[in-house]
mmCIF file with all atom_site columns, C-alpha atoms in Angstrom:
data_model
loop_
_atom_site.group_PDB
_atom_site.id
_atom_site.type_symbol
_atom_site.label_atom_id
_atom_site.label_alt_id
_atom_site.label_comp_id
_atom_site.label_asym_id
_atom_site.label_entity_id
_atom_site.label_seq_id
_atom_site.pdbx_PDB_ins_code
_atom_site.Cartn_x
_atom_site.Cartn_y
_atom_site.Cartn_z
_atom_site.occupancy
_atom_site.B_iso_or_equiv
_atom_site.pdbx_formal_charge
_atom_site.auth_seq_id
_atom_site.auth_comp_id
_atom_site.auth_asym_id
_atom_site.auth_atom_id
_atom_site.pdbx_PDB_model_num
ATOM 1   C CA . MET A 1 1   ? -0.020 -0.093 0.078   1.00 58.00 ? 1   MET A CA 1
ATOM 2   C CA . MET A 1 2   ? 1.076  3.627  -0.687  1.00 69.00 ? 2   MET A CA 1
ATOM 3   C CA . SER A 1 3   ? 2.210  6.018  1.975   1.00 84.00 ? 3   SER A CA 1
ATOM 4   C CA . GLY A 1 4   ? 0.515  9.200  2.240   1.00 91.00 ? 4   GLY A CA 1
ATOM 5   C CA . GLY A 1 5   ? 3.272  11.210 0.545   1.00 93.00 ? 5   GLY A CA 1
ATOM 6   C CA . VAL A 1 6   ? 3.495  8.756  -2.230  1.00 95.00 ? 6   VAL A CA 1
ATOM 7   C CA . ARG A 1 7   ? -0.179 8.570  -2.838  1.00 96.00 ? 7   ARG A CA 1
ATOM 8   C CA . LYS A 1 8   ? -0.446 12.406 -2.609  1.00 96.00 ? 8   LYS A CA 1
ATOM 9   C CA . GLY A 1 9   ? 2.279  12.825 -5.308  1.00 97.00 ? 9   GLY A CA 1
ATOM 10  C CA . PHE A 1 10  ? 0.697  10.238 -7.559  1.00 97.00 ? 10  PHE A CA 1
ATOM 11  C CA . MET A 1 11  ? -2.654 12.002 -7.240  1.00 97.00 ? 11  MET A CA 1
ATOM 12  C CA . ALA A 1 12  ? -1.057 15.338 -7.965  1.00 97.00 ? 12  ALA A CA 1
ATOM 13  C CA . ASN A 1 13  ? 0.330  14.183 -11.301 1.00 97.00 ? 13  ASN A CA 1
ATOM 14  C CA . LEU A 1 14  ? -2.660 12.565 -12.684 1.00 97.00 ? 14  LEU A CA 1
ATOM 15  C CA . ALA A 1 15  ? -3.586 15.842 -14.702 1.00 94.00 ? 15  ALA A CA 1
ATOM 16  C CA . VAL A 1 16  ? -0.157 15.824 -16.541 1.00 94.00 ? 16  VAL A CA 1
ATOM 17  C CA . ALA A 1 17  ? -0.081 12.175 -16.836 1.00 95.00 ? 17  ALA A CA 1
ATOM 18  C CA . VAL A 1 18  ? -2.673 12.671 -19.631 1.00 93.00 ? 18  VAL A CA 1
ATOM 19  C CA . SER A 1 19  ? -0.307 14.578 -21.735 1.00 91.00 ? 19  SER A CA 1
ATOM 20  C CA . VAL A 1 20  ? 2.639  12.348 -20.896 1.00 94.00 ? 20  VAL A CA 1
ATOM 21  C CA . ALA A 1 21  ? 0.648  9.347  -22.249 1.00 95.00 ? 21  ALA A CA 1
ATOM 22  C CA . ALA A 1 22  ? -0.368 11.345 -25.444 1.00 91.00 ? 22  ALA A CA 1
ATOM 23  C CA . TYR A 1 23  ? 3.356  12.323 -25.862 1.00 90.00 ? 23  TYR A CA 1
ATOM 24  C CA . GLY A 1 24  ? 4.521  8.662  -25.145 1.00 95.00 ? 24  GLY A CA 1
ATOM 25  C CA . SER A 1 25  ? 2.141  7.341  -27.748 1.00 92.00 ? 25  SER A CA 1
ATOM 26  C CA . ILE A 1 26  ? 3.967  9.325  -30.558 1.00 91.00 ? 26  ILE A CA 1
ATOM 27  C CA . LEU A 1 27  ? 7.165  7.958  -29.356 1.00 94.00 ? 27  LEU A CA 1
ATOM 28  C CA . GLY A 1 28  ? 5.677  4.493  -29.568 1.00 95.00 ? 28  GLY A CA 1
ATOM 29  C CA . VAL A 1 29  ? 4.510  4.989  -33.071 1.00 92.00 ? 29  VAL A CA 1
ATOM 30  C CA . LEU A 1 30  ? 7.878  6.208  -34.118 1.00 91.00 ? 30  LEU A CA 1
ATOM 31  C CA . ALA A 1 31  ? 9.653  3.078  -32.308 1.00 94.00 ? 31  ALA A CA 1
ATOM 32  C CA . ALA A 1 32  ? 7.221  0.788  -34.180 1.00 94.00 ? 32  ALA A CA 1
ATOM 33  C CA . GLN A 1 33  ? 8.280  2.420  -37.383 1.00 90.00 ? 33  GLN A CA 1
ATOM 34  C CA . LYS A 1 34  ? 11.657 1.525  -36.469 1.00 92.00 ? 34  LYS A CA 1
ATOM 35  C CA . GLN A 1 35  ? 10.987 -2.061 -35.728 1.00 93.00 ? 35  GLN A CA 1
ATOM 36  C CA . ILE A 1 36  ? 11.875 -1.549 -31.992 1.00 95.00 ? 36  ILE A CA 1
ATOM 37  C CA . THR A 1 37  ? 10.049 -4.353 -30.206 1.00 95.00 ? 37  THR A CA 1
ATOM 38  C CA . TRP A 1 38  ? 7.629  -3.446 -27.438 1.00 95.00 ? 38  TRP A CA 1
ATOM 39  C CA . VAL A 1 39  ? 9.853  -5.321 -25.024 1.00 97.00 ? 39  VAL A CA 1
ATOM 40  C CA . ALA A 1 40  ? 13.053 -3.248 -26.018 1.00 96.00 ? 40  ALA A CA 1
ATOM 41  C CA . LEU A 1 41  ? 10.753 -0.043 -25.762 1.00 97.00 ? 41  LEU A CA 1
ATOM 42  C CA . LEU A 1 42  ? 9.371  -1.046 -22.194 1.00 97.00 ? 42  LEU A CA 1
ATOM 43  C CA . ALA A 1 43  ? 13.030 -1.590 -21.265 1.00 97.00 ? 43  ALA A CA 1
ATOM 44  C CA . MET A 1 44  ? 14.110 1.767  -22.582 1.00 95.00 ? 44  MET A CA 1
ATOM 45  C CA . ASN A 1 45  ? 11.169 3.312  -20.731 1.00 97.00 ? 45  ASN A CA 1
ATOM 46  C CA . LEU A 1 46  ? 12.188 1.624  -17.540 1.00 96.00 ? 46  LEU A CA 1
ATOM 47  C CA . SER A 1 47  ? 15.991 2.190  -17.731 1.00 93.00 ? 47  SER A CA 1
ATOM 48  C CA . ILE A 1 48  ? 16.308 5.626  -19.359 1.00 90.00 ? 48  ILE A CA 1
ATOM 49  C CA . PHE A 1 49  ? 12.877 7.146  -18.655 1.00 92.00 ? 49  PHE A CA 1
ATOM 50  C CA . ALA A 1 50  ? 13.481 10.448 -20.159 1.00 92.00 ? 50  ALA A CA 1
ATOM 51  C CA . GLY A 1 51  ? 11.358 11.384 -23.217 1.00 91.00 ? 51  GLY A CA 1
ATOM 52  C CA . ALA A 1 52  ? 13.301 13.720 -24.925 1.00 90.00 ? 52  ALA A CA 1
ATOM 53  C CA . ALA A 1 53  ? 16.404 11.420 -24.702 1.00 93.00 ? 53  ALA A CA 1
ATOM 54  C CA . GLN A 1 54  ? 14.152 8.400  -25.927 1.00 95.00 ? 54  GLN A CA 1
ATOM 55  C CA . PHE A 1 55  ? 13.103 10.400 -28.852 1.00 93.00 ? 55  PHE A CA 1
ATOM 56  C CA . VAL A 1 56  ? 16.669 11.004 -29.921 1.00 92.00 ? 56  VAL A CA 1
ATOM 57  C CA . MET A 1 57  ? 17.464 7.197  -29.327 1.00 94.00 ? 57  MET A CA 1
ATOM 58  C CA . VAL A 1 58  ? 14.659 6.224  -31.560 1.00 94.00 ? 58  VAL A CA 1
ATOM 59  C CA . ASP A 1 59  ? 15.667 8.704  -34.363 1.00 92.00 ? 59  ASP A CA 1
ATOM 60  C CA . LEU A 1 60  ? 19.364 7.274  -34.278 1.00 94.00 ? 60  LEU A CA 1
ATOM 61  C CA . TRP A 1 61  ? 17.986 3.772  -34.126 1.00 93.00 ? 61  TRP A CA 1
ATOM 62  C CA . LEU A 1 62  ? 19.414 2.360  -37.375 1.00 92.00 ? 62  LEU A CA 1
ATOM 63  C CA . PRO A 1 63  ? 21.418 -0.910 -37.777 1.00 91.00 ? 63  PRO A CA 1
ATOM 64  C CA . PRO A 1 64  ? 24.109 -1.127 -37.032 1.00 94.00 ? 64  PRO A CA 1
ATOM 65  C CA . LEU A 1 65  ? 23.260 0.762  -33.883 1.00 93.00 ? 65  LEU A CA 1
ATOM 66  C CA . PRO A 1 66  ? 25.525 3.728  -33.169 1.00 95.00 ? 66  PRO A CA 1
ATOM 67  C CA . ILE A 1 67  ? 25.933 3.012  -29.416 1.00 95.00 ? 67  ILE A CA 1
ATOM 68  C CA . ALA A 1 68  ? 28.439 5.620  -28.694 1.00 96.00 ? 68  ALA A CA 1
ATOM 69  C CA . GLU A 1 69  ? 26.343 8.289  -30.435 1.00 95.00 ? 69  GLU A CA 1
ATOM 70  C CA . ILE A 1 70  ? 23.204 7.452  -28.792 1.00 94.00 ? 70  ILE A CA 1
ATOM 71  C CA . THR A 1 71  ? 25.062 7.139  -25.466 1.00 94.00 ? 71  THR A CA 1
ATOM 72  C CA . LEU A 1 72  ? 26.491 10.524 -26.018 1.00 95.00 ? 72  LEU A CA 1
ATOM 73  C CA . ALA A 1 73  ? 23.235 12.244 -27.094 1.00 93.00 ? 73  ALA A CA 1
ATOM 74  C CA . VAL A 1 74  ? 21.324 10.745 -24.018 1.00 93.00 ? 74  VAL A CA 1
ATOM 75  C CA . LEU A 1 75  ? 24.022 11.986 -21.696 1.00 93.00 ? 75  LEU A CA 1
ATOM 76  C CA . VAL A 1 76  ? 23.839 15.575 -23.225 1.00 93.00 ? 76  VAL A CA 1
ATOM 77  C CA . ILE A 1 77  ? 20.090 15.799 -23.188 1.00 92.00 ? 77  ILE A CA 1
ATOM 78  C CA . ASN A 1 78  ? 19.931 14.764 -19.640 1.00 92.00 ? 78  ASN A CA 1
ATOM 79  C CA . PHE A 1 79  ? 22.436 17.126 -18.143 1.00 92.00 ? 79  PHE A CA 1
ATOM 80  C CA . ARG A 1 80  ? 19.426 19.101 -17.154 1.00 90.00 ? 80  ARG A CA 1
ATOM 81  C CA . TYR A 1 81  ? 18.881 16.776 -14.437 1.00 92.00 ? 81  TYR A CA 1
ATOM 82  C CA . LEU A 1 82  ? 21.869 18.046 -12.718 1.00 92.00 ? 82  LEU A CA 1
ATOM 83  C CA . LEU A 1 83  ? 20.047 21.258 -12.088 1.00 94.00 ? 83  LEU A CA 1
ATOM 84  C CA . ILE A 1 84  ? 16.820 19.706 -11.470 1.00 94.00 ? 84  ILE A CA 1
ATOM 85  C CA . GLY A 1 85  ? 18.660 17.263 -8.936  1.00 92.00 ? 85  GLY A CA 1
ATOM 86  C CA . ALA A 1 86  ? 20.373 20.367 -7.268  1.00 94.00 ? 86  ALA A CA 1
ATOM 87  C CA . SER A 1 87  ? 16.990 22.164 -6.880  1.00 95.00 ? 87  SER A CA 1
ATOM 88  C CA . LEU A 1 88  ? 15.703 19.085 -5.040  1.00 95.00 ? 88  LEU A CA 1
ATOM 89  C CA . GLN A 1 89  ? 18.680 18.998 -2.734  1.00 94.00 ? 89  GLN A CA 1
ATOM 90  C CA . PRO A 1 90  ? 16.549 20.362 0.290   1.00 94.00 ? 90  PRO A CA 1
ATOM 91  C CA . LEU A 1 91  ? 14.356 17.422 0.105   1.00 94.00 ? 91  LEU A CA 1
ATOM 92  C CA . PHE A 1 92  ? 17.281 14.868 0.138   1.00 95.00 ? 92  PHE A CA 1
ATOM 93  C CA . GLU A 1 93  ? 19.123 16.496 2.868   1.00 94.00 ? 93  GLU A CA 1
ATOM 94  C CA . GLY A 1 94  ? 19.871 13.653 5.516   1.00 95.00 ? 94  GLY A CA 1
ATOM 95  C CA . LYS A 1 95  ? 18.841 10.823 3.190   1.00 95.00 ? 95  LYS A CA 1
ATOM 96  C CA . SER A 1 96  ? 20.855 7.727  2.243   1.00 95.00 ? 96  SER A CA 1
ATOM 97  C CA . LEU A 1 97  ? 22.531 7.489  -1.174  1.00 94.00 ? 97  LEU A CA 1
ATOM 98  C CA . VAL A 1 98  ? 20.257 4.551  -1.918  1.00 95.00 ? 98  VAL A CA 1
ATOM 99  C CA . HIS A 1 99  ? 17.266 6.637  -1.084  1.00 93.00 ? 99  HIS A CA 1
ATOM 100 C CA . LYS A 1 100 ? 18.436 9.331  -3.320  1.00 93.00 ? 100 LYS A CA 1
ATOM 101 C CA . VAL A 1 101 ? 19.106 7.136  -6.359  1.00 91.00 ? 101 VAL A CA 1
ATOM 102 C CA . LEU A 1 102 ? 15.756 5.250  -6.099  1.00 90.00 ? 102 LEU A CA 1
ATOM 103 C CA . MET A 1 103 ? 13.866 8.491  -6.001  1.00 91.00 ? 103 MET A CA 1
ATOM 104 C CA . MET A 1 104 ? 15.907 10.461 -8.636  1.00 92.00 ? 104 MET A CA 1
ATOM 105 C CA . HIS A 1 105 ? 15.513 7.682  -11.132 1.00 92.00 ? 105 HIS A CA 1
ATOM 106 C CA . LEU A 1 106 ? 11.774 8.422  -11.139 1.00 95.00 ? 106 LEU A CA 1
ATOM 107 C CA . VAL A 1 107 ? 12.315 12.223 -11.738 1.00 96.00 ? 107 VAL A CA 1
ATOM 108 C CA . ALA A 1 108 ? 10.842 13.738 -14.934 1.00 95.00 ? 108 ALA A CA 1
ATOM 109 C CA . ASP A 1 109 ? 10.084 17.304 -15.966 1.00 93.00 ? 109 ASP A CA 1
ATOM 110 C CA . GLU A 1 110 ? 6.326  16.967 -14.890 1.00 94.00 ? 110 GLU A CA 1
ATOM 111 C CA . ASN A 1 111 ? 6.737  15.522 -11.698 1.00 96.00 ? 111 ASN A CA 1
ATOM 112 C CA . TRP A 1 112 ? 9.609  17.677 -10.618 1.00 96.00 ? 112 TRP A CA 1
ATOM 113 C CA . ALA A 1 113 ? 7.615  20.823 -11.424 1.00 95.00 ? 113 ALA A CA 1
ATOM 114 C CA . MET A 1 114 ? 4.612  19.512 -9.298  1.00 96.00 ? 114 MET A CA 1
ATOM 115 C CA . THR A 1 115 ? 7.034  18.658 -6.395  1.00 97.00 ? 115 THR A CA 1
ATOM 116 C CA . MET A 1 116 ? 8.366  22.494 -6.722  1.00 96.00 ? 116 MET A CA 1
ATOM 117 C CA . ALA A 1 117 ? 4.854  23.642 -6.594  1.00 95.00 ? 117 ALA A CA 1
ATOM 118 C CA . GLU A 1 118 ? 4.117  21.605 -3.622  1.00 96.00 ? 118 GLU A CA 1
ATOM 119 C CA . ARG A 1 119 ? 7.578  22.570 -1.924  1.00 95.00 ? 119 ARG A CA 1
ATOM 120 C CA . ARG A 1 120 ? 6.423  26.244 -2.223  1.00 94.00 ? 120 ARG A CA 1
ATOM 121 C CA . GLN A 1 121 ? 3.283  25.250 -0.275  1.00 93.00 ? 121 GLN A CA 1
ATOM 122 C CA . GLY A 1 122 ? 5.391  23.371 2.156   1.00 89.00 ? 122 GLY A CA 1
ATOM 123 C CA . GLY A 1 123 ? 4.190  19.848 1.560   1.00 85.00 ? 123 GLY A CA 1
ATOM 124 C CA . ALA A 1 124 ? 6.976  18.504 -0.434  1.00 92.00 ? 124 ALA A CA 1
ATOM 125 C CA . SER A 1 125 ? 8.706  15.351 0.368   1.00 94.00 ? 125 SER A CA 1
ATOM 126 C CA . THR A 1 126 ? 11.025 12.779 -1.522  1.00 95.00 ? 126 THR A CA 1
ATOM 127 C CA . HIS A 1 127 ? 7.565  10.360 -1.192  1.00 95.00 ? 127 HIS A CA 1
ATOM 128 C CA . PHE A 1 128 ? 5.753  12.924 -2.867  1.00 96.00 ? 128 PHE A CA 1
ATOM 129 C CA . LEU A 1 129 ? 8.290  13.122 -5.802  1.00 97.00 ? 129 LEU A CA 1
ATOM 130 C CA . PHE A 1 130 ? 8.550  9.424  -6.034  1.00 96.00 ? 130 PHE A CA 1
ATOM 131 C CA . GLY A 1 131 ? 4.713  8.946  -6.077  1.00 97.00 ? 131 GLY A CA 1
ATOM 132 C CA . GLY A 1 132 ? 4.605  11.711 -8.827  1.00 97.00 ? 132 GLY A CA 1
ATOM 133 C CA . GLY A 1 133 ? 7.303  9.740  -10.603 1.00 97.00 ? 133 GLY A CA 1
ATOM 134 C CA . LEU A 1 134 ? 5.230  6.564  -10.412 1.00 97.00 ? 134 LEU A CA 1
ATOM 135 C CA . CYS A 1 135 ? 2.138  8.196  -11.849 1.00 98.00 ? 135 CYS A CA 1
ATOM 136 C CA . VAL A 1 136 ? 4.206  9.719  -14.891 1.00 98.00 ? 136 VAL A CA 1
ATOM 137 C CA . LEU A 1 137 ? 6.262  6.560  -15.446 1.00 98.00 ? 137 LEU A CA 1
ATOM 138 C CA . LEU A 1 138 ? 2.953  4.550  -15.547 1.00 98.00 ? 138 LEU A CA 1
ATOM 139 C CA . ALA A 1 139 ? 1.509  6.920  -17.961 1.00 98.00 ? 139 ALA A CA 1
ATOM 140 C CA . TRP A 1 140 ? 4.514  7.206  -20.239 1.00 98.00 ? 140 TRP A CA 1
ATOM 141 C CA . CYS A 1 141 ? 4.868  3.347  -20.335 1.00 98.00 ? 141 CYS A CA 1
ATOM 142 C CA . LEU A 1 142 ? 0.877  2.950  -21.097 1.00 98.00 ? 142 LEU A CA 1
ATOM 143 C CA . GLY A 1 143 ? 1.370  5.710  -23.801 1.00 97.00 ? 143 GLY A CA 1
ATOM 144 C CA . THR A 1 144 ? 4.507  4.382  -25.538 1.00 97.00 ? 144 THR A CA 1
ATOM 145 C CA . LEU A 1 145 ? 2.913  0.840  -25.577 1.00 97.00 ? 145 LEU A CA 1
ATOM 146 C CA . ALA A 1 146 ? -0.357 2.074  -27.045 1.00 96.00 ? 146 ALA A CA 1
ATOM 147 C CA . GLY A 1 147 ? 1.522  4.055  -29.528 1.00 94.00 ? 147 GLY A CA 1
ATOM 148 C CA . HIS A 1 148 ? 3.588  1.173  -30.461 1.00 95.00 ? 148 HIS A CA 1
ATOM 149 C CA . SER A 1 149 ? 0.452  -1.059 -31.118 1.00 94.00 ? 149 SER A CA 1
ATOM 150 C CA . LEU A 1 150 ? -0.754 1.693  -33.265 1.00 88.00 ? 150 LEU A CA 1
ATOM 151 C CA . GLY A 1 151 ? 2.373  2.048  -35.075 1.00 84.00 ? 151 GLY A CA 1
ATOM 152 C CA . ALA A 1 152 ? 1.614  -0.939 -37.361 1.00 73.00 ? 152 ALA A CA 1
ATOM 153 C CA . VAL A 1 153 ? -1.510 1.074  -38.511 1.00 74.00 ? 153 VAL A CA 1
ATOM 154 C CA . VAL A 1 154 ? 0.241  4.480  -39.122 1.00 70.00 ? 154 VAL A CA 1
ATOM 155 C CA . GLN A 1 155 ? 2.307  3.820  -42.144 1.00 70.00 ? 155 GLN A CA 1
ATOM 156 C CA . ASN A 1 156 ? 3.677  7.388  -42.536 1.00 71.00 ? 156 ASN A CA 1
ATOM 157 C CA . PRO A 1 157 ? 4.195  9.174  -39.312 1.00 65.00 ? 157 PRO A CA 1
ATOM 158 C CA . GLU A 1 158 ? 6.026  12.022 -41.211 1.00 69.00 ? 158 GLU A CA 1
ATOM 159 C CA . ALA A 1 159 ? 2.498  12.768 -43.149 1.00 70.00 ? 159 ALA A CA 1
ATOM 160 C CA . TYR A 1 160 ? 0.933  13.609 -39.512 1.00 68.00 ? 160 TYR A CA 1
ATOM 161 C CA . GLY A 1 161 ? 4.039  15.581 -38.345 1.00 66.00 ? 161 GLY A CA 1
ATOM 162 C CA . LEU A 1 162 ? 4.928  13.024 -35.774 1.00 64.00 ? 162 LEU A CA 1
ATOM 163 C CA . ASP A 1 163 ? 8.479  13.072 -36.554 1.00 62.00 ? 163 ASP A CA 1
ATOM 164 C CA . PHE A 1 164 ? 8.509  16.967 -35.703 1.00 65.00 ? 164 PHE A CA 1
ATOM 165 C CA . VAL A 1 165 ? 7.214  16.365 -31.978 1.00 62.00 ? 165 VAL A CA 1
ATOM 166 C CA . PHE A 1 166 ? 10.718 15.758 -30.554 1.00 55.00 ? 166 PHE A CA 1
ATOM 167 C CA . VAL A 1 167 ? 11.971 19.098 -32.112 1.00 60.00 ? 167 VAL A CA 1
ATOM 168 C CA . ALA A 1 168 ? 8.839  20.918 -30.930 1.00 64.00 ? 168 ALA A CA 1
ATOM 169 C CA . VAL A 1 169 ? 9.308  19.548 -27.133 1.00 57.00 ? 169 VAL A CA 1
ATOM 170 C CA . PHE A 1 170 ? 13.048 20.010 -27.091 1.00 54.00 ? 170 PHE A CA 1
ATOM 171 C CA . THR A 1 171 ? 12.521 23.683 -28.319 1.00 60.00 ? 171 THR A CA 1
ATOM 172 C CA . ALA A 1 172 ? 9.908  24.304 -25.698 1.00 56.00 ? 172 ALA A CA 1
ATOM 173 C CA . LEU A 1 173 ? 12.344 22.740 -22.949 1.00 50.00 ? 173 LEU A CA 1
ATOM 174 C CA . VAL A 1 174 ? 15.188 24.981 -23.865 1.00 50.00 ? 174 VAL A CA 1
ATOM 175 C CA . THR A 1 175 ? 12.869 27.921 -24.047 1.00 52.00 ? 175 THR A CA 1
#
């Protein structure tokens, strides 16, 4: 059963989870077009869990896989998590390294923003952050897997501008 803080964080992120699932569905469609299996996509979701980085990975996914280039791109895109982590430092004060690593793995832009808003109201905790991360991760996985299923139906994602989604989102993040 979820603790109060985890439940509160999960519930607080339900509204943004809808857009996360929609965004994830586009990644799923693009992944299916690259013949990335749903198992590989799910593994990517659980291990990387960073939408912008995953869009770049899928874009670069051509045989033979350019592992070095993919790794470098993911690292560069995810450097923002150093700043996000620094902004969360007060929540992690006095926590063990294991606690920090487990909680930070589920940090996404959406649940970070919700946690910072909750922090301004004096109610944020690492459990709130974690609950939000669980909500966003669940939405992301459901969205990407649903999109992957639809990917077989959408033969030309470029015709719908789906290949431009990453550029649009990355531009918004930079701005």
